[in-house]
Amino acid sequence: MRDESVFALAARRLCREKGLTLKEIASEAGYSESYVSKVFNGHRDRRPAVVSRLDDVLGADGELVRIASEQRLGGDHVRPMQLPPPASDFTGRRGYLRQLDDAVAARDEDGTAVTVLIEGGFWAGKTELAIQWASQVQERYPGGCLFVDLHGLAAGRPAEPGAVLGGFLRALGAPGSELTGTVDERAARYRSRLSSRPAIVILDNVSDYAQVRPLLPGAGSVLIVTSREHQGDLLTHTGAVQIELPALTIDEAMTLLRRRVGEARVNADLRAAEKVVRCAGRLPMAIRIAAEYAKHGGHSLHHVAEQLSTMPERLALFSSRDAAVNIHAVLDVSYLALPSQPARIFRLLGTSPTTVISAESAAALGEISVADAGRALDVLHRAHLVELAEHGRMRMNHLLRAYAHERAGADEPPRELARAHTRLMHWYAETTHAASNALAPNWAGVGLTPGPVDDIVPLSFGPKDYDAALIWFETEADAILGVARSVAAGDLGWKLPAMLLPYFYITKNWRSWLTAAVDGRAAALRINSRAGHARSMLSLGWVRHEVGHTEDAILLLQTGLRLQGELGADDRDGLLEAWTAFALASAHASLRHADDARELYARAEQLFSEAGLDLGVAVSKAMLAGEQQQLGEDEKAAETAYDALELAERSGTKSAISLAHHQLGLLLMQHGSYRPALTHLDKALELRRTSRERWAEADTLTLRADVLSKLGHDRNAREAYREAAEILETLHDPRAFDIQAQIASLNAVLNTPDAPPS
């Protein structure tokens, strides 16, 4: 009987006889040199079409075709196909399938072994991805597919690699004599059998590198390893390609739900459907379980969504006698393997009001050092019990949070859970207060100062930490509001949202601003805090003005001033009254109530001056100058504007300095002093870019374009308008349409043949 090497020998002989190199043969046949080499040596399946083409190129007169045919029909080799059937509803993951293709293609060039490690959390679909890819490419591998579940994270003992080797050798047709000897001896025979007939080997659910090492197949074959734990030793020893498999995207998750329950049911209640997949963590298995419950349990998606939304009932849906689909059986193995400190942090995270956690906030939660908290989070991350979020923070999906919450209730004393919550609440209060003052130094005075608490180390932000504070707010704003909502008693429920005012004013994050204002007011009313109610009316009125509901805003801000007037002497807050007057003046100014605006800006200026807040005086004067200009008080307006700039620079606050330059530029433009105006606008623009005030940057760009147009620099004006429009379009601000009209007008001018050059 012919051996597989016969084909290779015949091919080499024909190459010598024809005087052709492998590269020339590959080029003539239309294949890569690497692929032809593997076909010759039996490392790729000898497909009839490929063999026929090579036979023609070598002028073999059918010899290669006959050999390949005899080997297919008469060979004694065994081609195992242990691959489980791929999921019929496999959804998405195209990018990860391409990663697998690319990993194999890269190693094909040099003929080295291909090892791919797929890591991810429970029910993420790691095994599904491996099976799906293998089922698509298995025809390329003459050795077939070997598959085994190594039970690395499962009840009972992990599979012994020696026993797995015996099964693989039998599947490959090895006689009984090859099944004896040491593990290393059998591993060598296993690799020898695969060397001439490469295969796909899938080792599912591994525990560590020691379990994998004897099962490495060697060059030509592809090894895919899946694990719920990080396999650092495997990556180090094999140079494996690592694929970190996250949950499905929301679109992929919705597609899977549609396939399971039907398009009509999903489309009938899209909001409930989205809630189902989010509460199921966007995990394929969890979505299938929820869909089965809805479809065959006779429940609406709304009912399923409501059940998944409540912490005690969320896990009940995922309990089953089948350990593979029982969330407790699946997660108990990971949880019980944790060291004590990471296990405790895991439990506490389940009770935290925040969905993201940093090492610093975890330290406060667990009353441990930041270094210890960082190490605990790293252990949880390597176990895929938390996932990486923005700026190095961690988060849990809904199901892990529910499991951790359940564990906390069982394993933590209630008193300790309450203390942990208090520590986290005060850590956020202290850190938020410091970050708020980094954006606008001492803007609220002592009115929002949290009470002192021992045993916490908040983040510190100084006057020069503007950028760091802004980044922290961008990452933590939702967490701050979550903590505020969890406050059962005391004034932090309204103080925390109020501390966010400088961040919201700078970023114009109106949706979160409105949420914070409403939440703060509700918290103040819940504890009957008149000071909190007055403070919340400032935030609520200001954001209503910002989003265009200015008449409502005026009423809210006037109510805020009235509430402040009703406070006792000990509770009166001059800075709160000043900021409320400033916001009310801005609302009147937008309605062109120049007299009211001037009076209120002047009142705000006086109150800020009495409180000794240069920042407040500077911004009040900067805005007051504009109203004075509107009322024809030109000399007074100029004096006020320059005073504003001097005070702003003294305060050292970027937003105040940029506002003063912007307002001075506007004033000078209205006086026809275009070049001096441009100088101030350029300074404002530079500051607003560095301070990431996107809306303010667009305002300055627009005003700068107006000045450039007045100077006849139409091309430069058009470019400034375009920059402003791009920013506003990104921020979904309708003013972008007005600016586009300006751009169109300039285009018409610039396209006129006799238009003067800029």
mmCIF file of C-alpha atoms in Angstrom, residues 475-683:
data_model
loop_
_atom_site.group_PDB
_atom_site.id
_atom_site.type_symbol
_atom_site.label_atom_id
_atom_site.label_comp_id
_atom_site.label_asym_id
_atom_site.label_seq_id
_atom_site.Cartn_x
_atom_site.Cartn_y
_atom_site.Cartn_z
ATOM 1 C CA THR A 475 -15.261 58.631 33.560
ATOM 2 C CA GLU A 476 -17.034 58.854 36.908
ATOM 3 C CA ALA A 477 -20.031 61.186 36.395
ATOM 4 C CA ASP A 478 -22.500 58.295 36.132
ATOM 5 C CA ALA A 479 -20.932 56.600 39.145
ATOM 6 C CA ILE A 480 -21.257 59.795 41.191
ATOM 7 C CA LEU A 481 -24.950 59.997 40.371
ATOM 8 C CA GLY A 482 -25.347 56.297 41.208
ATOM 9 C CA VAL A 483 -23.764 56.865 44.609
ATOM 10 C CA ALA A 484 -25.986 59.910 45.189
ATOM 11 C CA ARG A 485 -29.127 57.876 44.467
ATOM 12 C CA SER A 486 -28.035 55.272 47.000
ATOM 13 C CA VAL A 487 -27.893 57.807 49.853
ATOM 14 C CA ALA A 488 -30.708 56.885 52.197
ATOM 15 C CA ALA A 489 -30.289 59.800 54.607
ATOM 16 C CA GLY A 490 -28.161 62.914 54.977
ATOM 17 C CA ASP A 491 -27.321 65.714 52.579
ATOM 18 C CA LEU A 492 -24.907 63.905 50.219
ATOM 19 C CA GLY A 493 -27.896 62.856 48.121
ATOM 20 C CA TRP A 494 -28.231 66.456 46.889
ATOM 21 C CA LYS A 495 -24.671 67.677 47.465
ATOM 22 C CA LEU A 496 -23.041 65.139 45.141
ATOM 23 C CA PRO A 497 -25.144 66.138 42.096
ATOM 24 C CA ALA A 498 -24.621 69.820 42.947
ATOM 25 C CA MET A 499 -20.830 69.381 42.956
ATOM 26 C CA LEU A 500 -20.976 68.417 39.270
ATOM 27 C CA LEU A 501 -22.092 71.892 38.141
ATOM 28 C CA PRO A 502 -18.662 73.125 36.884
ATOM 29 C CA TYR A 503 -18.158 69.888 34.928
ATOM 30 C CA PHE A 504 -21.578 70.150 33.302
ATOM 31 C CA TYR A 505 -21.117 73.838 32.496
ATOM 32 C CA ILE A 506 -17.806 73.126 30.749
ATOM 33 C CA THR A 507 -18.829 69.995 28.846
ATOM 34 C CA LYS A 508 -22.504 70.811 28.217
ATOM 35 C CA ASN A 509 -23.409 67.215 28.977
ATOM 36 C CA TRP A 510 -27.037 68.286 29.172
ATOM 37 C CA ARG A 511 -28.701 64.893 29.598
ATOM 38 C CA SER A 512 -26.602 63.966 32.633
ATOM 39 C CA TRP A 513 -26.854 67.535 33.924
ATOM 40 C CA LEU A 514 -30.647 67.403 33.815
ATOM 41 C CA THR A 515 -30.625 63.978 35.498
ATOM 42 C CA ALA A 516 -28.336 65.282 38.234
ATOM 43 C CA ALA A 517 -30.482 68.364 38.814
ATOM 44 C CA VAL A 518 -33.709 66.364 39.061
ATOM 45 C CA ASP A 519 -32.089 63.732 41.312
ATOM 46 C CA GLY A 520 -30.603 66.413 43.565
ATOM 47 C CA ARG A 521 -33.917 68.214 43.958
ATOM 48 C CA ALA A 522 -35.705 64.942 44.770
ATOM 49 C CA ALA A 523 -33.068 64.072 47.392
ATOM 50 C CA ALA A 524 -33.357 67.518 48.993
ATOM 51 C CA LEU A 525 -37.153 67.319 49.142
ATOM 52 C CA ARG A 526 -36.967 63.777 50.543
ATOM 53 C CA ILE A 527 -35.078 64.996 53.620
ATOM 54 C CA ASN A 528 -36.830 68.386 53.682
ATOM 55 C CA SER A 529 -33.606 70.330 53.126
ATOM 56 C CA ARG A 530 -34.432 73.910 52.104
ATOM 57 C CA ALA A 531 -30.746 74.637 51.462
ATOM 58 C CA GLY A 532 -30.525 71.573 49.247
ATOM 59 C CA HIS A 533 -33.723 72.549 47.439
ATOM 60 C CA ALA A 534 -32.363 76.044 46.758
ATOM 61 C CA ARG A 535 -29.053 74.631 45.522
ATOM 62 C CA SER A 536 -30.846 72.155 43.232
ATOM 63 C CA MET A 537 -32.972 74.924 41.730
ATOM 64 C CA LEU A 538 -29.781 76.630 40.550
ATOM 65 C CA SER A 539 -28.660 73.524 38.670
ATOM 66 C CA LEU A 540 -32.133 72.731 37.338
ATOM 67 C CA GLY A 541 -32.820 76.283 36.176
ATOM 68 C CA TRP A 542 -29.391 76.631 34.572
ATOM 69 C CA VAL A 543 -29.658 73.446 32.539
ATOM 70 C CA ARG A 544 -33.217 74.278 31.454
ATOM 71 C CA HIS A 545 -31.846 77.568 30.098
ATOM 72 C CA GLU A 546 -28.964 75.770 28.359
ATOM 73 C CA VAL A 547 -31.342 73.428 26.497
ATOM 74 C CA GLY A 548 -33.576 76.270 25.322
ATOM 75 C CA HIS A 549 -36.400 76.282 27.891
ATOM 76 C CA THR A 550 -35.469 79.748 29.065
ATOM 77 C CA GLU A 551 -38.883 80.932 30.269
ATOM 78 C CA ASP A 552 -39.120 77.876 32.548
ATOM 79 C CA ALA A 553 -35.516 78.439 33.608
ATOM 80 C CA ILE A 554 -36.260 81.988 34.743
ATOM 81 C CA LEU A 555 -39.116 80.780 36.928
ATOM 82 C CA LEU A 556 -36.958 78.031 38.457
ATOM 83 C CA LEU A 557 -34.059 80.392 39.150
ATOM 84 C CA GLN A 558 -36.359 83.021 40.638
ATOM 85 C CA THR A 559 -37.761 80.294 42.897
ATOM 86 C CA GLY A 560 -34.203 79.434 43.883
ATOM 87 C CA LEU A 561 -33.512 83.051 44.866
ATOM 88 C CA ARG A 562 -36.740 83.155 46.868
ATOM 89 C CA LEU A 563 -35.835 79.945 48.707
ATOM 90 C CA GLN A 564 -32.411 81.351 49.520
ATOM 91 C CA GLY A 565 -34.030 84.476 50.911
ATOM 92 C CA GLU A 566 -36.147 82.338 53.235
ATOM 93 C CA LEU A 567 -33.143 80.601 54.749
ATOM 94 C CA GLY A 568 -31.953 81.557 58.194
ATOM 95 C CA ALA A 569 -28.783 83.587 58.660
ATOM 96 C CA ASP A 570 -26.726 80.481 59.447
ATOM 97 C CA ASP A 571 -27.859 78.743 56.259
ATOM 98 C CA ARG A 572 -27.551 81.692 53.857
ATOM 99 C CA ASP A 573 -24.897 81.186 51.179
ATOM 100 C CA GLY A 574 -23.693 84.306 49.366
ATOM 101 C CA LEU A 575 -21.945 82.303 46.630
ATOM 102 C CA LEU A 576 -25.076 80.272 45.924
ATOM 103 C CA GLU A 577 -27.065 83.496 45.586
ATOM 104 C CA ALA A 578 -24.336 84.924 43.332
ATOM 105 C CA TRP A 579 -24.314 81.951 40.964
ATOM 106 C CA THR A 580 -28.107 81.917 40.840
ATOM 107 C CA ALA A 581 -28.150 85.617 39.927
ATOM 108 C CA PHE A 582 -25.490 84.942 37.277
ATOM 109 C CA ALA A 583 -27.501 82.085 35.730
ATOM 110 C CA LEU A 584 -30.678 84.183 35.824
ATOM 111 C CA ALA A 585 -28.844 87.056 34.111
ATOM 112 C CA SER A 586 -27.669 84.670 31.363
ATOM 113 C CA ALA A 587 -31.252 83.524 30.814
ATOM 114 C CA HIS A 588 -32.500 87.102 30.504
ATOM 115 C CA ALA A 589 -29.602 87.989 28.187
ATOM 116 C CA SER A 590 -30.552 85.183 25.799
ATOM 117 C CA LEU A 591 -34.048 86.711 25.580
ATOM 118 C CA ARG A 592 -32.472 90.137 24.937
ATOM 119 C CA HIS A 593 -33.740 91.512 28.246
ATOM 120 C CA ALA A 594 -30.650 93.718 28.450
ATOM 121 C CA ASP A 595 -31.761 95.827 31.430
ATOM 122 C CA ASP A 596 -32.659 92.781 33.546
ATOM 123 C CA ALA A 597 -29.474 90.996 32.504
ATOM 124 C CA ARG A 598 -27.302 94.013 33.343
ATOM 125 C CA GLU A 599 -28.888 94.417 36.762
ATOM 126 C CA LEU A 600 -28.496 90.719 37.603
ATOM 127 C CA TYR A 601 -24.891 90.472 36.364
ATOM 128 C CA ALA A 602 -24.076 93.526 38.482
ATOM 129 C CA ARG A 603 -25.774 91.906 41.487
ATOM 130 C CA ALA A 604 -23.798 88.687 40.910
ATOM 131 C CA GLU A 605 -20.570 90.680 40.618
ATOM 132 C CA GLN A 606 -21.243 92.404 43.940
ATOM 133 C CA LEU A 607 -22.046 89.131 45.717
ATOM 134 C CA PHE A 608 -18.942 87.432 44.321
ATOM 135 C CA SER A 609 -16.848 90.414 45.363
ATOM 136 C CA GLU A 610 -18.229 90.257 48.915
ATOM 137 C CA ALA A 611 -17.364 86.557 49.021
ATOM 138 C CA GLY A 612 -13.855 87.226 47.687
ATOM 139 C CA LEU A 613 -14.210 84.963 44.632
ATOM 140 C CA ASP A 614 -12.229 86.544 41.782
ATOM 141 C CA LEU A 615 -13.410 83.804 39.419
ATOM 142 C CA GLY A 616 -17.043 84.793 39.938
ATOM 143 C CA VAL A 617 -16.321 88.505 39.664
ATOM 144 C CA ALA A 618 -14.393 87.912 36.416
ATOM 145 C CA VAL A 619 -17.107 85.935 34.636
ATOM 146 C CA SER A 620 -19.811 88.339 35.833
ATOM 147 C CA LYS A 621 -17.876 91.337 34.534
ATOM 148 C CA ALA A 622 -17.125 89.586 31.240
ATOM 149 C CA MET A 623 -20.821 88.980 30.630
ATOM 150 C CA LEU A 624 -21.859 92.365 32.034
ATOM 151 C CA ALA A 625 -19.643 94.104 29.468
ATOM 152 C CA GLY A 626 -21.702 92.570 26.684
ATOM 153 C CA GLU A 627 -24.946 93.881 28.144
ATOM 154 C CA GLN A 628 -23.459 97.326 28.668
ATOM 155 C CA GLN A 629 -22.428 97.334 25.010
ATOM 156 C CA GLN A 630 -25.974 96.386 23.998
ATOM 157 C CA LEU A 631 -27.306 99.358 25.991
ATOM 158 C CA GLY A 632 -24.895 101.791 24.319
ATOM 159 C CA GLU A 633 -22.563 102.169 27.299
ATOM 160 C CA ASP A 634 -19.454 101.684 25.166
ATOM 161 C CA GLU A 635 -16.804 103.194 27.428
ATOM 162 C CA LYS A 636 -18.143 101.451 30.502
ATOM 163 C CA ALA A 637 -18.340 98.165 28.567
ATOM 164 C CA ALA A 638 -14.681 98.389 27.488
ATOM 165 C CA GLU A 639 -13.557 99.195 31.039
ATOM 166 C CA THR A 640 -15.587 96.291 32.438
ATOM 167 C CA ALA A 641 -14.245 93.853 29.835
ATOM 168 C CA TYR A 642 -10.596 94.693 30.578
ATOM 169 C CA ASP A 643 -11.266 94.470 34.316
ATOM 170 C CA ALA A 644 -12.776 91.039 33.719
ATOM 171 C CA LEU A 645 -9.665 89.841 31.888
ATOM 172 C CA GLU A 646 -7.375 91.090 34.665
ATOM 173 C CA LEU A 647 -9.422 89.356 37.361
ATOM 174 C CA ALA A 648 -9.722 86.153 35.320
ATOM 175 C CA GLU A 649 -5.957 85.972 34.885
ATOM 176 C CA ARG A 650 -5.552 86.577 38.616
ATOM 177 C CA SER A 651 -7.882 83.645 39.344
ATOM 178 C CA GLY A 652 -5.822 81.369 37.053
ATOM 179 C CA THR A 653 -8.968 79.568 35.853
ATOM 180 C CA LYS A 654 -8.798 78.580 32.183
ATOM 181 C CA SER A 655 -12.518 78.813 31.543
ATOM 182 C CA ALA A 656 -12.730 82.305 33.072
ATOM 183 C CA ILE A 657 -9.702 83.592 31.144
ATOM 184 C CA SER A 658 -11.005 82.195 27.855
ATOM 185 C CA LEU A 659 -14.444 83.714 28.474
ATOM 186 C CA ALA A 660 -12.885 87.123 29.187
ATOM 187 C CA HIS A 661 -10.827 86.991 25.973
ATOM 188 C CA HIS A 662 -13.871 85.855 23.976
ATOM 189 C CA GLN A 663 -16.095 88.621 25.320
ATOM 190 C CA LEU A 664 -13.378 91.220 24.730
ATOM 191 C CA GLY A 665 -12.991 89.970 21.180
ATOM 192 C CA LEU A 666 -16.738 90.305 20.648
ATOM 193 C CA LEU A 667 -16.702 93.841 22.032
ATOM 194 C CA LEU A 668 -13.785 94.897 19.806
ATOM 195 C CA MET A 669 -15.422 93.390 16.729
ATOM 196 C CA GLN A 670 -18.591 95.352 17.386
ATOM 197 C CA HIS A 671 -16.429 98.485 17.565
ATOM 198 C CA GLY A 672 -14.833 97.614 14.214
ATOM 199 C CA SER A 673 -11.420 96.873 15.785
ATOM 200 C CA TYR A 674 -11.058 93.613 13.888
ATOM 201 C CA ARG A 675 -7.355 92.843 14.286
ATOM 202 C CA PRO A 676 -7.248 93.424 18.071
ATOM 203 C CA ALA A 677 -10.448 91.358 18.270
ATOM 204 C CA LEU A 678 -8.734 88.541 16.391
ATOM 205 C CA THR A 679 -5.817 88.593 18.856
ATOM 206 C CA HIS A 680 -8.137 88.048 21.811
ATOM 207 C CA LEU A 681 -10.192 85.425 19.998
ATOM 208 C CA ASP A 682 -7.047 83.477 19.144
ATOM 209 C CA LYS A 683 -6.081 83.454 22.822
#
